[in-house]
Amino acid sequence: VSDLDCGLTVDTTDPGAIATAIDALATDQKKRNRLGTNGRKAIINRYNWERERTTVLEVICEAARNQ
């Protein structure tokens, strides 16, 4: 999330940190838009079936070779 600038990381055990993150998003439209745009780009470019298919097939082929 951080390296792609597409979200916030928050200590889920710290209610204050969660509230601060929510407030930052609620009050900063530019940040919300930037994180949302970057999140969409990450899904399209990095986390899609075409890209993952290659990885899955490599794992399956490797497992089959090691049988």
mmCIF file of C-alpha atoms in Angstrom:
data_model
loop_
_atom_site.group_PDB
_atom_site.id
_atom_site.type_symbol
_atom_site.label_atom_id
_atom_site.label_comp_id
_atom_site.label_asym_id
_atom_site.label_seq_id
_atom_site.Cartn_x
_atom_site.Cartn_y
_atom_site.Cartn_z
ATOM 1 C CA VAL A 1 0.000 0.000 0.000
ATOM 2 C CA SER A 2 2.665 2.494 0.974
ATOM 3 C CA ASP A 3 4.996 1.827 -1.949
ATOM 4 C CA LEU A 4 2.111 2.259 -4.400
ATOM 5 C CA ASP A 5 0.655 5.277 -2.557
ATOM 6 C CA CYS A 6 -2.800 3.727 -2.761
ATOM 7 C CA GLY A 7 -3.903 3.576 0.849
ATOM 8 C CA LEU A 8 -3.035 4.173 4.455
ATOM 9 C CA THR A 9 -1.500 1.731 6.883
ATOM 10 C CA VAL A 10 -2.794 1.970 10.420
ATOM 11 C CA ASP A 11 -2.174 0.100 13.648
ATOM 12 C CA THR A 12 -5.504 -1.701 13.977
ATOM 13 C CA THR A 13 -5.069 -1.971 17.731
ATOM 14 C CA ASP A 14 -4.852 1.813 18.152
ATOM 15 C CA PRO A 15 -8.257 3.517 18.011
ATOM 16 C CA GLY A 16 -6.606 6.937 17.933
ATOM 17 C CA ALA A 17 -4.532 6.026 14.889
ATOM 18 C CA ILE A 18 -7.626 4.690 13.130
ATOM 19 C CA ALA A 19 -9.543 7.880 13.927
ATOM 20 C CA THR A 20 -6.648 10.007 12.677
ATOM 21 C CA ALA A 21 -6.509 8.091 9.393
ATOM 22 C CA ILE A 22 -10.275 8.360 8.904
ATOM 23 C CA ASP A 23 -10.146 12.072 9.650
ATOM 24 C CA ALA A 24 -7.257 12.558 7.214
ATOM 25 C CA LEU A 25 -9.304 10.948 4.448
ATOM 26 C CA ALA A 26 -12.519 12.708 5.412
ATOM 27 C CA THR A 27 -10.920 16.142 5.337
ATOM 28 C CA ASP A 28 -8.500 15.831 2.415
ATOM 29 C CA GLN A 29 -10.249 15.355 -0.913
ATOM 30 C CA LYS A 30 -6.986 15.522 -2.882
ATOM 31 C CA LYS A 31 -5.537 12.676 -0.805
ATOM 32 C CA ARG A 32 -8.706 10.587 -1.243
ATOM 33 C CA ASN A 33 -8.628 11.137 -4.987
ATOM 34 C CA ARG A 34 -4.896 10.390 -5.259
ATOM 35 C CA LEU A 35 -5.127 7.185 -3.213
ATOM 36 C CA GLY A 36 -8.194 6.057 -5.146
ATOM 37 C CA THR A 37 -6.606 6.748 -8.522
ATOM 38 C CA ASN A 38 -3.402 4.983 -7.509
ATOM 39 C CA GLY A 39 -5.375 2.040 -6.121
ATOM 40 C CA ARG A 40 -7.195 1.618 -9.410
ATOM 41 C CA LYS A 41 -3.912 1.773 -11.320
ATOM 42 C CA ALA A 42 -2.436 -0.885 -9.008
ATOM 43 C CA ILE A 43 -5.355 -3.234 -9.634
ATOM 44 C CA ILE A 44 -5.220 -2.742 -13.392
ATOM 45 C CA ASN A 45 -1.435 -2.942 -13.754
ATOM 46 C CA ARG A 46 -0.286 -5.158 -10.918
ATOM 47 C CA TYR A 47 -3.109 -7.288 -9.592
ATOM 48 C CA ASN A 48 -4.900 -8.656 -12.603
ATOM 49 C CA TRP A 49 -5.537 -12.136 -13.942
ATOM 50 C CA GLU A 50 -3.260 -11.768 -16.982
ATOM 51 C CA ARG A 51 -0.294 -11.025 -14.755
ATOM 52 C CA GLU A 52 -1.204 -13.510 -12.029
ATOM 53 C CA ARG A 53 -1.911 -16.275 -14.544
ATOM 54 C CA THR A 54 1.764 -16.421 -15.461
ATOM 55 C CA THR A 55 2.789 -16.726 -11.823
ATOM 56 C CA VAL A 56 0.187 -19.409 -11.097
ATOM 57 C CA LEU A 57 1.204 -21.423 -14.155
ATOM 58 C CA GLU A 58 4.881 -21.220 -13.170
ATOM 59 C CA VAL A 59 4.065 -22.545 -9.681
ATOM 60 C CA ILE A 60 1.948 -25.383 -11.107
ATOM 61 C CA CYS A 61 4.639 -26.357 -13.643
ATOM 62 C CA GLU A 62 7.338 -26.302 -10.964
ATOM 63 C CA ALA A 63 5.204 -28.463 -8.672
ATOM 64 C CA ALA A 64 4.553 -30.928 -11.509
ATOM 65 C CA ARG A 65 8.293 -31.162 -12.271
ATOM 66 C CA ASN A 66 9.005 -31.927 -8.623
ATOM 67 C CA GLN A 67 6.492 -34.793 -8.411
#
